[in-house]
Short mmCIF file of C-alpha atoms and ligand atoms in Angstrom, two decimals:
data_model
loop_
_atom_site.label_atom_id
_atom_site.label_comp_id
_atom_site.label_asym_id
_atom_site.label_seq_id
_atom_site.Cartn_x
_atom_site.Cartn_y
_atom_site.Cartn_z
CA MET A 15 145.58 106.72 13.09
CA LYS A 16 148.82 104.78 12.35
CA THR A 17 151.51 105.23 9.91
CA LYS A 18 155.12 104.28 9.45
CA VAL A 19 156.64 107.72 9.42
CA MET A 20 154.92 110.87 10.55
CA ILE A 21 156.52 114.11 9.20
CA ALA A 22 155.62 117.50 10.53
CA GLY A 23 156.02 120.20 7.85
CA GLY A 24 155.66 119.84 4.19
CA GLY A 25 158.42 122.15 2.97
CA VAL A 26 161.30 121.00 0.63
CA GLY A 27 162.86 118.81 3.29
CA GLY A 28 159.80 116.99 4.60
CA LEU A 29 158.62 116.29 1.06
CA MET A 30 162.04 114.97 -0.02
CA ALA A 31 161.98 112.47 2.88
CA ALA A 32 158.34 111.68 2.31
CA LEU A 33 159.01 111.05 -1.37
CA LYS A 34 161.89 108.63 -0.66
CA LEU A 35 159.87 106.67 1.74
CA ALA A 36 156.73 106.56 -0.46
CA LYS A 37 159.13 105.42 -3.40
CA CYS A 38 160.38 102.60 -1.20
CA GLY A 39 156.73 101.47 -0.59
CA TYR A 40 156.29 102.71 3.11
CA ASP A 41 153.35 104.52 4.38
CA VAL A 42 154.31 108.11 5.28
CA THR A 43 152.08 110.96 6.54
CA VAL A 44 152.89 114.54 6.17
CA ALA A 45 151.07 117.24 8.26
CA GLU A 46 151.36 120.57 6.60
CA GLN A 47 149.77 123.78 8.44
CA THR A 48 149.21 126.03 5.26
CA LYS A 49 146.25 125.35 3.14
CA ASN A 50 148.01 126.55 -0.27
CA SER A 51 151.06 127.51 -1.68
CA ALA A 52 152.88 130.41 0.39
CA HIS A 53 153.70 133.62 -1.27
CA LEU A 54 156.76 134.14 0.62
CA TYR A 55 160.09 133.92 -1.02
CA LYS A 56 162.11 130.96 0.39
CA GLY A 57 165.14 130.23 -1.64
CA GLU A 58 165.37 129.31 -5.24
CA LEU A 59 169.08 128.38 -5.96
CA LEU A 60 169.58 124.69 -6.42
CA GLN A 61 173.18 123.50 -5.82
CA PRO A 62 174.65 120.69 -7.89
CA LYS A 63 174.21 118.05 -5.12
CA SER A 64 170.50 118.67 -5.00
CA ILE A 65 170.20 118.37 -8.63
CA GLN A 66 172.02 114.92 -8.41
CA LEU A 67 169.66 113.84 -5.70
CA PHE A 68 166.60 114.78 -7.79
CA GLU A 69 167.88 112.50 -10.53
CA GLN A 70 168.08 109.66 -8.16
CA ALA A 71 164.50 110.54 -6.83
CA GLY A 72 163.09 110.40 -10.50
CA VAL A 73 162.23 114.28 -10.87
CA GLN A 74 165.42 115.57 -12.54
CA GLU A 75 163.60 116.11 -15.85
CA GLN A 76 160.65 118.19 -14.28
CA VAL A 77 163.12 120.18 -12.21
CA ILE A 78 165.53 120.98 -15.08
CA SER A 79 162.74 121.81 -17.58
CA THR A 80 161.26 124.21 -15.16
CA GLY A 81 164.59 125.78 -13.76
CA HIS A 82 167.18 128.29 -15.25
CA PRO A 83 170.86 126.97 -15.20
CA ILE A 84 173.44 129.08 -13.59
CA ASN A 85 177.10 128.17 -14.82
CA GLU A 86 178.75 131.25 -13.25
CA ILE A 87 178.55 134.24 -10.85
CA GLU A 88 180.13 137.32 -11.72
CA ILE A 89 181.54 139.30 -8.73
CA ILE A 90 181.81 142.95 -9.16
CA GLU A 91 183.25 145.18 -6.57
CA MET A 92 182.36 149.01 -6.72
CA LYS A 93 183.59 152.18 -5.15
CA ARG A 94 181.81 155.50 -4.88
CA LYS A 95 183.85 158.52 -6.20
CA ASN A 96 182.33 162.02 -6.98
CA ASP A 97 178.83 160.72 -6.11
CA GLN A 98 179.02 157.71 -8.70
CA TYR A 99 179.87 154.31 -8.46
CA HIS A 100 182.90 152.85 -10.48
CA GLN A 101 184.09 149.41 -10.93
CA LEU A 102 186.95 148.43 -8.69
CA GLY A 103 187.50 144.79 -9.89
CA LYS A 104 185.75 141.72 -11.27
CA ALA A 105 186.03 137.99 -10.89
CA VAL A 106 184.02 135.05 -12.07
CA MET A 107 183.02 132.00 -9.93
CA ASP A 108 182.68 129.08 -12.24
CA TYR A 109 180.52 126.04 -11.46
CA ASN A 110 181.97 124.36 -14.64
CA ILE A 111 185.44 124.00 -13.00
CA ILE A 112 183.88 120.94 -11.15
CA ASN A 113 184.54 117.64 -12.90
CA SER A 114 180.96 116.33 -12.78
CA ARG A 115 178.09 116.29 -14.88
CA TYR A 116 176.32 118.12 -12.22
CA ASN A 117 178.72 121.41 -12.60
CA TYR A 118 175.85 123.97 -12.62
CA ALA A 119 173.32 125.37 -10.36
CA LEU A 120 169.58 125.89 -11.04
CA MET A 121 167.27 128.80 -10.22
CA ILE A 122 163.73 127.39 -9.83
CA PRO A 123 160.74 129.12 -8.01
CA HIS A 124 160.54 127.44 -4.55
CA GLU A 125 156.63 126.68 -4.77
CA ILE A 126 157.13 125.15 -8.21
CA LEU A 127 159.83 122.77 -6.80
CA LYS A 128 157.57 121.73 -3.78
CA ASN A 129 154.72 120.99 -6.38
CA ILE A 130 156.94 118.76 -8.37
CA LEU A 131 158.02 116.82 -5.11
CA LEU A 132 154.50 116.54 -4.11
CA GLU A 133 153.11 115.40 -7.56
CA GLU A 134 155.74 112.61 -7.60
CA ALA A 135 154.95 111.49 -4.14
CA GLU A 136 151.15 111.42 -4.77
CA LYS A 137 151.86 108.84 -7.39
CA TYR A 138 152.83 106.26 -4.60
CA GLN A 139 149.87 104.61 -2.45
CA GLY A 140 151.85 104.99 0.87
CA PHE A 141 151.99 108.88 0.58
CA ASN A 142 149.33 110.65 2.68
CA LEU A 143 149.16 114.44 3.08
CA ILE A 144 147.00 116.10 5.68
CA ARG A 145 146.63 119.79 4.90
CA PRO A 146 145.75 122.22 6.46
CA ALA A 147 146.99 120.49 9.69
CA ARG A 148 149.09 121.71 12.45
CA PHE A 149 151.39 119.55 14.50
CA THR A 150 151.19 120.65 18.10
CA GLY A 151 153.04 118.25 20.05
CA PHE A 152 153.07 114.67 21.66
CA ARG A 153 150.78 112.83 23.88
CA ASN A 154 151.56 109.34 25.17
CA GLY A 155 154.24 109.07 22.45
CA LYS A 156 151.73 109.90 19.53
CA ALA A 157 151.65 113.01 17.53
CA LEU A 158 149.00 115.40 18.00
CA VAL A 159 147.80 117.19 14.74
CA LYS A 160 145.00 119.83 14.58
CA THR A 161 142.89 120.16 11.45
CA SER A 162 140.05 122.70 11.31
CA GLU A 163 137.46 119.93 12.40
CA GLN A 164 139.45 117.60 14.80
CA GLU A 165 142.52 116.77 16.70
CA LEU A 166 144.08 113.57 15.34
CA GLU A 167 146.57 111.21 17.30
CA ILE A 168 148.94 109.77 14.87
CA GLU A 169 151.04 106.79 15.87
CA ALA A 170 154.21 106.15 13.97
CA ASP A 171 157.43 104.15 14.24
CA VAL A 172 159.39 107.33 13.42
CA TYR A 173 158.46 111.00 13.70
CA ILE A 174 160.48 113.68 11.67
CA GLY A 175 160.42 117.35 12.57
CA ALA A 176 160.56 119.22 9.10
CA GLU A 177 158.73 122.27 10.37
CA GLY A 178 161.33 124.99 9.82
CA ARG A 179 163.10 127.17 12.35
CA LYS A 180 160.36 126.92 15.13
CA SER A 181 160.18 123.29 15.18
CA LYS A 182 157.86 121.55 17.70
CA VAL A 183 159.47 118.24 17.18
CA ARG A 184 162.81 119.84 18.23
CA GLU A 185 161.19 121.41 21.15
CA ALA A 186 159.78 117.89 22.27
CA MET A 187 163.20 116.29 21.81
CA ASN A 188 164.43 119.15 24.25
CA VAL A 189 167.22 120.01 21.88
CA PRO A 190 168.23 123.61 22.50
CA VAL A 191 169.46 125.98 19.76
CA LYS A 192 171.46 129.37 20.17
CA GLU A 193 170.43 131.68 17.40
CA GLN A 194 173.10 134.19 16.10
CA THR A 195 171.77 137.32 14.23
CA TYR A 196 173.81 139.54 12.08
CA ASP A 197 174.15 143.47 11.79
CA HIS A 198 172.55 143.28 8.16
CA HIS A 199 169.26 142.26 6.61
CA PHE A 200 168.11 141.66 3.13
CA LEU A 201 165.49 142.97 0.93
CA THR A 202 164.44 140.48 -1.82
CA VAL A 203 162.05 140.73 -4.85
CA SER A 204 161.82 139.31 -8.35
CA PHE A 205 160.96 141.20 -11.51
CA PRO A 206 161.44 140.92 -15.31
CA ARG A 207 165.19 140.88 -16.38
CA PRO A 208 167.03 142.36 -19.24
CA PRO A 209 167.67 139.60 -21.96
CA SER A 210 171.48 139.91 -21.40
CA LEU A 211 171.34 138.82 -17.70
CA THR A 212 171.38 135.00 -17.98
CA GLU A 213 174.06 134.26 -15.39
CA GLY A 214 174.45 135.18 -11.68
CA ARG A 215 175.84 138.58 -10.79
CA MET A 216 176.80 140.00 -7.41
CA ILE A 217 177.62 143.66 -6.97
CA SER A 218 179.30 144.82 -3.80
CA THR A 219 180.32 148.19 -2.28
CA ALA A 220 181.28 149.31 1.21
CA HIS A 221 177.76 149.80 2.08
CA THR A 222 175.70 147.17 0.35
CA PHE A 223 175.42 144.20 -1.91
CA LEU A 224 173.12 143.40 -4.81
CA GLY A 225 172.60 139.83 -5.79
CA LEU A 226 170.94 139.20 -9.17
CA PHE A 227 170.03 135.47 -10.09
CA PRO A 228 168.03 134.97 -13.30
CA LEU A 229 165.04 132.94 -12.89
CA PRO A 230 162.87 131.11 -15.75
CA ASP A 231 160.11 133.00 -17.40
CA ASN A 232 162.67 136.10 -18.04
CA LYS A 233 162.52 137.04 -14.37
CA VAL A 234 165.39 137.69 -11.96
CA ARG A 235 165.58 137.25 -8.31
CA THR A 236 167.23 139.99 -6.54
CA VAL A 237 168.72 140.29 -2.88
CA TYR A 238 169.76 143.54 -1.64
CA LEU A 239 171.82 144.03 1.62
CA ILE A 240 170.69 146.76 4.11
CA SER A 241 171.82 147.56 7.65
CA SER A 242 169.49 146.14 10.34
CA GLY A 243 166.98 148.71 11.25
CA GLU A 244 167.23 150.45 7.73
CA TYR A 245 164.00 148.91 6.36
CA LYS A 246 161.48 151.23 8.00
CA GLU A 247 163.55 154.39 6.93
CA MET A 248 163.93 153.25 3.42
CA LYS A 249 160.11 152.32 3.08
CA GLU A 250 159.34 155.92 4.32
CA LYS A 251 161.29 157.31 1.45
CA GLY A 252 159.03 155.71 -1.15
CA ILE A 253 159.50 153.02 -3.78
CA GLN A 254 161.34 155.41 -6.22
CA TYR A 255 164.29 155.40 -3.50
CA PHE A 256 164.36 151.69 -3.80
CA HIS A 257 164.64 151.88 -7.69
CA GLU A 258 167.43 154.56 -7.27
CA ARG A 259 169.48 152.29 -4.88
CA TYR A 260 169.38 149.48 -7.51
CA LEU A 261 169.96 151.59 -10.46
CA GLU A 262 173.15 153.32 -9.04
CA LEU A 263 174.68 149.81 -8.92
CA CYS A 264 173.07 148.23 -11.98
CA PRO A 265 171.87 150.87 -14.53
CA ASP A 266 170.99 147.77 -16.82
CA LEU A 267 168.08 147.29 -14.59
CA ASP A 268 166.28 150.66 -15.77
CA GLY A 269 162.85 149.69 -17.03
CA TYR A 270 162.92 146.49 -15.01
CA VAL A 271 163.19 147.37 -11.36
CA THR A 272 160.89 150.26 -11.99
CA GLN A 273 158.25 147.70 -12.71
CA ILE A 274 158.12 147.22 -8.76
CA LYS A 275 155.22 149.65 -7.86
CA SER A 276 154.98 149.10 -4.18
CA TRP A 277 156.88 148.02 -1.07
CA LYS A 278 154.34 145.39 -0.52
CA GLU A 279 155.99 143.48 -3.29
CA ILE A 280 159.31 143.54 -1.42
CA GLN A 281 160.09 141.00 1.23
CA LEU A 282 162.41 141.49 4.23
CA MET A 283 164.75 138.58 5.12
CA ILE A 284 166.46 138.53 8.56
CA PRO A 285 169.37 136.15 8.61
CA VAL A 286 169.79 133.73 11.44
CA HIS A 287 172.58 131.15 12.11
CA PHE A 288 172.14 128.06 14.35
CA HIS A 289 173.01 124.47 14.59
CA ALA A 290 171.04 122.08 16.91
CA GLU A 291 173.10 120.08 19.33
CA HIS A 292 171.51 116.79 18.11
CA TYR A 293 169.41 115.73 15.09
CA VAL A 294 168.07 112.43 16.65
CA LYS A 295 166.53 111.36 19.88
CA GLY A 296 164.93 107.93 20.28
CA ASN A 297 162.52 107.70 17.38
CA LYS A 298 162.49 111.34 16.46
CA ALA A 299 164.74 113.20 14.09
CA ILE A 300 164.88 116.74 12.80
CA ILE A 301 165.87 117.94 9.29
CA GLY A 302 166.46 121.34 7.43
CA ASP A 303 165.75 124.46 9.13
CA ALA A 304 164.43 122.67 12.05
CA ALA A 305 167.90 121.38 12.66
CA HIS A 306 170.15 124.30 11.24
CA SER A 307 169.75 127.74 9.99
CA VAL A 308 172.21 129.29 7.63
CA HIS A 309 173.17 132.85 6.52
CA PRO A 310 171.67 133.07 2.90
CA MET A 311 174.89 134.58 1.36
CA ALA A 312 176.05 131.13 -0.08
CA GLY A 313 172.45 130.00 -1.14
CA GLU A 314 172.53 126.79 0.94
CA GLY A 315 169.54 126.59 3.29
CA MET A 316 167.14 124.90 0.93
CA ASN A 317 169.93 122.55 -0.42
CA LEU A 318 170.74 121.39 3.17
CA ALA A 319 167.02 120.71 3.79
CA ILE A 320 166.82 118.60 0.47
CA GLN A 321 170.00 116.73 1.32
CA ASP A 322 168.88 115.94 4.92
CA GLY A 323 165.55 114.57 3.53
CA ASP A 324 167.29 112.52 1.13
CA ALA A 325 169.71 110.94 3.65
CA LEU A 326 167.03 110.37 6.31
CA GLY A 327 164.62 108.95 3.85
CA GLU A 328 167.15 106.58 2.46
CA LEU A 329 168.35 105.49 5.84
CA LEU A 330 164.71 104.69 6.83
CA CYS A 331 164.13 102.67 3.79
CA TRP A 332 167.17 100.52 4.68
CA ILE A 333 166.08 100.18 8.29
CA PHE A 334 162.58 99.03 7.23
CA GLU A 335 163.73 96.71 4.54
CA ASN A 336 165.95 95.01 7.20
CA GLY A 337 163.46 95.03 9.80
CA TYR A 338 165.74 96.76 12.13
CA GLU A 339 164.76 98.99 15.16
CA PRO A 340 164.84 102.63 14.16
CA GLU A 341 166.10 103.82 17.43
CA LYS A 342 169.39 101.66 17.12
CA TYR A 343 170.27 102.83 13.69
CA LEU A 344 168.90 106.50 13.30
CA ASP A 345 172.28 107.92 14.48
CA TRP A 346 173.58 107.12 11.11
CA TYR A 347 171.65 110.16 9.68
CA GLU A 348 173.34 112.51 12.11
CA GLU A 349 176.86 110.83 11.49
CA VAL A 350 176.57 111.57 7.76
CA ARG A 351 174.85 114.92 7.88
CA ARG A 352 176.28 116.86 10.69
CA PRO A 353 179.83 117.32 9.42
CA ARG A 354 178.68 118.38 5.98
CA VAL A 355 176.22 120.77 7.47
CA GLU A 356 178.86 122.16 9.85
CA HIS A 357 181.05 122.81 6.82
CA ILE A 358 178.54 124.54 4.85
CA LEU A 359 177.28 126.63 7.90
CA ASN A 360 180.92 127.87 8.29
CA ILE A 361 181.29 128.70 4.64
CA SER A 362 178.21 130.56 4.72
CA HIS A 363 179.01 132.42 8.00
CA LEU A 364 182.50 133.29 6.55
CA SER A 365 180.95 134.58 3.41
CA SER A 366 178.83 137.02 5.50
CA ILE A 367 181.78 138.56 7.36
CA PRO A 368 183.13 140.78 4.55
CA TYR A 369 179.71 142.37 4.36
CA SER A 370 179.55 142.84 8.24
CA LYS A 371 180.96 145.99 10.21
CA PRO A 372 183.78 146.65 10.41
CA PHE A 373 184.98 144.52 7.51
CA LYS A 374 182.53 145.79 4.84
CA TYR A 375 184.53 148.89 4.66
CA PHE A 376 187.62 146.98 3.38
CA THR A 377 186.47 146.85 -0.22
CA ARG A 378 190.03 146.50 -1.59
CA ILE A 379 190.82 143.44 0.52
CA ARG A 380 187.62 141.73 -0.26
CA ASN A 381 188.14 142.44 -4.10
CA LYS A 382 191.65 140.94 -3.66
CA GLY A 383 190.41 137.78 -1.85
CA ILE A 384 187.87 137.23 -4.53
CA LYS A 385 190.25 137.78 -7.37
CA GLN A 386 192.87 135.52 -5.86
CA MET A 387 190.39 132.86 -5.04
CA THR A 388 189.37 132.64 -8.83
CA LYS A 389 192.86 133.12 -10.23
CA ASP A 390 194.20 130.18 -8.05
CA PRO A 391 192.64 127.07 -9.72
CA LYS A 392 193.07 125.02 -6.50
CA LEU A 393 191.16 127.53 -4.30
CA HIS A 394 188.60 128.01 -7.04
CA THR A 395 187.86 124.40 -7.31
CA LYS A 396 187.68 124.04 -3.48
CA GLN A 397 185.27 126.80 -3.24
CA MET A 398 183.00 125.55 -6.00
CA LEU A 399 183.15 121.97 -4.90
CA ASN A 400 182.29 122.97 -1.34
CA ILE A 401 179.47 125.05 -1.93
CA SER A 402 177.99 122.59 -4.53
CA GLY A 403 177.57 119.82 -1.85
CA LEU A 404 179.13 117.31 -4.06
CA GLY A 405 182.30 116.96 -1.84
CA ILE A 406 184.33 118.53 0.80
CA TRP A 407 188.01 119.79 0.13
CA LYS A 408 188.91 121.74 3.16
CA GLU A 409 190.96 124.98 2.73
CA THR A 410 194.55 125.11 4.46
CA PHE A 411 196.59 127.83 6.05
CA LEU A 412 198.38 128.09 2.77
CA ASP A 413 195.17 128.65 0.91
CA ARG A 414 194.18 131.47 3.20
CA MET A 415 197.64 133.08 2.70
CA ILE A 416 197.09 133.02 -0.96
CA GLN A 417 193.61 134.36 -0.74
CA VAL A 418 194.49 137.39 1.21
CA GLY A 419 197.25 138.00 -1.24
CA MET A 420 200.36 137.35 0.98
CA LEU A 421 201.49 134.50 -1.29
CA PRO A 422 200.98 134.46 -5.11
CA ALA A 423 198.25 132.22 -6.89
CA ARG A 424 199.31 128.89 -7.97
CA THR A 425 199.11 127.25 -11.36
CA TYR A 426 197.95 123.44 -11.58
CA GLN A 427 197.75 121.02 -14.63
CA ASN A 428 195.76 118.34 -13.14
CA ILE A 429 193.44 120.09 -10.76
CA GLN A 430 190.38 117.75 -11.93
CA LEU A 431 192.10 114.62 -11.16
CA MET A 432 193.02 116.00 -7.74
CA HIS A 433 189.64 116.99 -6.51
CA GLU A 434 187.75 113.89 -7.74
CA ARG A 435 189.06 112.11 -4.47
CA TYR A 436 187.20 114.94 -2.43
CA MET A 437 183.90 114.03 -3.85
CA PHE A 438 181.28 112.17 -2.10
CA SER A 439 180.67 108.55 -3.39
CA SER A 440 177.38 106.73 -2.80
CA GLU A 441 179.29 104.87 -0.12
CA ASN A 442 179.91 108.27 1.65
CA ASP A 443 176.17 109.31 1.28
CA TYR A 444 174.70 106.02 2.36
CA PRO A 445 177.57 104.33 4.45
CA TRP A 446 174.94 102.05 6.37
CA ARG A 447 174.39 100.16 3.00
CA THR A 448 178.06 98.87 2.98
CA LYS A 449 179.01 99.13 6.70
CA GLY A 450 175.73 97.95 8.41
CA GLY A 451 175.53 98.11 12.22
CA ASN A 452 175.12 101.49 13.97
CA SER A 453 177.30 104.32 13.19
CA HIS A 454 179.41 104.11 16.41
CA ALA A 455 179.82 100.32 16.22
C1 LIG B 17 163.78 134.95 2.33
C2 LIG B 17 164.54 133.71 2.22
C3 LIG B 17 165.40 133.47 1.10
C4 LIG B 17 166.17 132.28 1.10
N1 LIG B 17 167.01 132.10 0.04
C5 LIG B 17 167.59 130.80 -0.08
C6 LIG B 17 168.29 130.39 -1.33
O1 LIG B 17 168.53 131.24 -2.31
N2 LIG B 17 168.83 129.31 -1.35
C7 LIG B 17 168.60 128.30 -0.49
O2 LIG B 17 169.15 127.15 -0.66
N3 LIG B 17 167.90 128.70 0.51
C8 LIG B 17 167.27 129.88 0.91
N4 LIG B 17 166.57 130.12 1.88
C9 LIG B 17 166.48 129.09 2.99
C10 LIG B 17 165.38 128.09 2.73
O3 LIG B 17 164.31 128.51 2.30
C11 LIG B 17 165.18 127.10 3.78
O4 LIG B 17 166.36 126.79 4.38
C12 LIG B 17 164.37 125.96 3.35
O5 LIG B 17 163.16 126.28 2.87
C13 LIG B 17 164.23 124.95 4.66
O6 LIG B 17 163.40 123.90 4.14
P1 LIG B 17 162.64 123.28 5.37
O7 LIG B 17 161.86 122.16 4.51
O8 LIG B 17 163.51 122.77 6.24
O9 LIG B 17 161.82 124.24 5.91
P2 LIG B 17 160.56 125.16 5.37
O10 LIG B 17 160.85 125.46 4.03
O11 LIG B 17 160.56 126.38 6.43
O12 LIG B 17 159.34 124.30 5.47
C14 LIG B 17 158.69 124.01 6.76
C15 LIG B 17 157.16 123.71 6.57
O13 LIG B 17 156.67 123.31 7.67
C16 LIG B 17 155.54 124.12 7.94
N5 LIG B 17 155.08 124.07 9.31
C17 LIG B 17 155.61 124.91 10.22
N6 LIG B 17 155.24 124.51 11.53
C18 LIG B 17 154.30 123.45 11.34
C19 LIG B 17 153.51 122.83 12.22
N7 LIG B 17 153.51 123.08 13.52
N8 LIG B 17 152.64 121.78 11.76
C20 LIG B 17 152.70 121.67 10.46
N9 LIG B 17 153.37 122.32 9.47
C21 LIG B 17 154.09 123.15 10.01
C22 LIG B 17 155.42 125.28 7.21
O14 LIG B 17 154.23 125.77 6.75
C23 LIG B 17 156.47 124.87 5.93
O15 LIG B 17 155.52 124.53 4.93
C24 LIG B 17 165.70 131.31 2.00
C25 LIG B 17 165.04 131.48 3.18
C26 LIG B 17 164.37 132.63 3.15
C27 LIG B 17 163.38 132.96 4.35
#
C-alpha cells in the first residue's frame, strides 16, 4: 500500500497533522491501535494558541460550541490550624490580560475534540484511517501495520510518529529519551459541579493541591495531588476518605464529589518529564508525547501535540506543493517547535517545584510568589502569554526578584503595547514560507 504520509497514532497530534495534510489535498494514512474512543482521561484544557490553530483548520466553531471557556484561574493558598483549613491568600491568573482575541482557554472533553478533528478530516478524499491497527516497526523502509486480519506494508514519502510516550517510530529513529519522574502523583476524576463554579480554581496546602476546571454539561474536571505511593493506602480507606479529602479543601463540593461512588471512577496520573534529542531523522519525524512529555501542572501536553501537528502538517504541505525532497526541509519543523517546547517544558517543570518536597512546605513563600506575579502586570502578562502558546516573553533576573518579594511589584501603563512584540506572527510560525531553503541555510 502506498500513501504520501503515514502517521502512527490517531491522538490529537496525529489527527491535527492528518487534517492539515488532507485539507491541502495530500494522501495521508493514520494507523490507530484502539478500536473505539478510550475512556482514559487525557487532558481537556485548550490553551489560546490551540484555539487559534483550530480556527485556521476550520473547526473553531465546533470546538468553541462544545467547550467551556475559562477566563481566569483563582489560586487559593490554605493553611491547617486547629484541625481545619483557613485561607492564607488568594490571587487570580487572568487570560484576558493578553491583548488578543484568543485571550481565554477552553475546557473540552478529549474524545469529543478528537471526534471533531476526525469528522473534519474525513471530509477530504486523501484521508485514510486504519483502525484498529498497530504500527510495529519498519521493514525495508516501509511501515509495518498489524490489523486483526493481516500485516500491511505501507510505503510513504514521510512517516510521522504520533503514538505517544512509547513511540515505536522514535525507537526506529534511534532517538533516546531520559525520563524524569516526580515525588508526587495525581488523582483525576470529573463529576457534576455547583452552578457557581464557572472559572478555574486551584487550592494549595503544604500537603496537597486540588485543581477544579469546569467542563461543559455542568461538570468539573478535578485533579488532586498525592505523594507517590499514597494511592494504594487511600484506596484501602474507602471512597468516603476521598470525599473527605476534597471537602476539607472545598466544602462547596458537598453533594457533588459525593456522587463518585467507587475508586474505579478515579484515574491515577503519573507525571513524567522528557524531551527527545531530535524530532527528525531522514524522512521520519515525531510529534506530541512521542517527542516530549510535560508535567501536567500547566495543562500543556495536549496543546504541544496540537501545535506540533499543525507546524509539521503545514511544513509538509509546503514541501509537497514545491516538489521538494522532505529529507532536506523537515528540519524546519524542529527549528520552529523545539525552542517553544523547551520553554513550555521548563515552565511546567518550574510550576511543579513548589509542590515537590521540600518546597511544598513553604506555603507562605509560594503564596507570596503567586501574589507578586498577579500584582505585577509585566510578570502577569509574561506568565499568561507564555502558557497561552501565543508568544514567548522570557522572565529576567529582575522579574524573579520581584516574584520572590525581594523587590516591589511594578506599575505599567502600556503593558499591552509591550507584549505584542513577543507574540508569534504567522512568519514566526511558518518561516519556510518566507525564508525558503532549509532552516540552517
Ligand atoms: C491523565 C492525564 C491528564 C492530562 N491532562 C492534560 C491537560 O489538562 N492539558 C493538556 O494539554 N494535556 C494533558 N495531558 C497530556 C495530553 O493528554 C497528552 O500530552 C496528549 O494527549 C498527547 O497527544 P499525542 O497525540 O501526542 O498522544 P496521545 O494522545 O497519547 O495519542 C497517541 C495515540 O496513538 C495510539 N498508539 C499508540 N501506540 C500505537 C501504535 N504502535 N500503533 C498505532 N497507534 C498507536 C494511541 O492509542 C493513541 O490514540 C494529560 C495526560 C494524561 C495522561
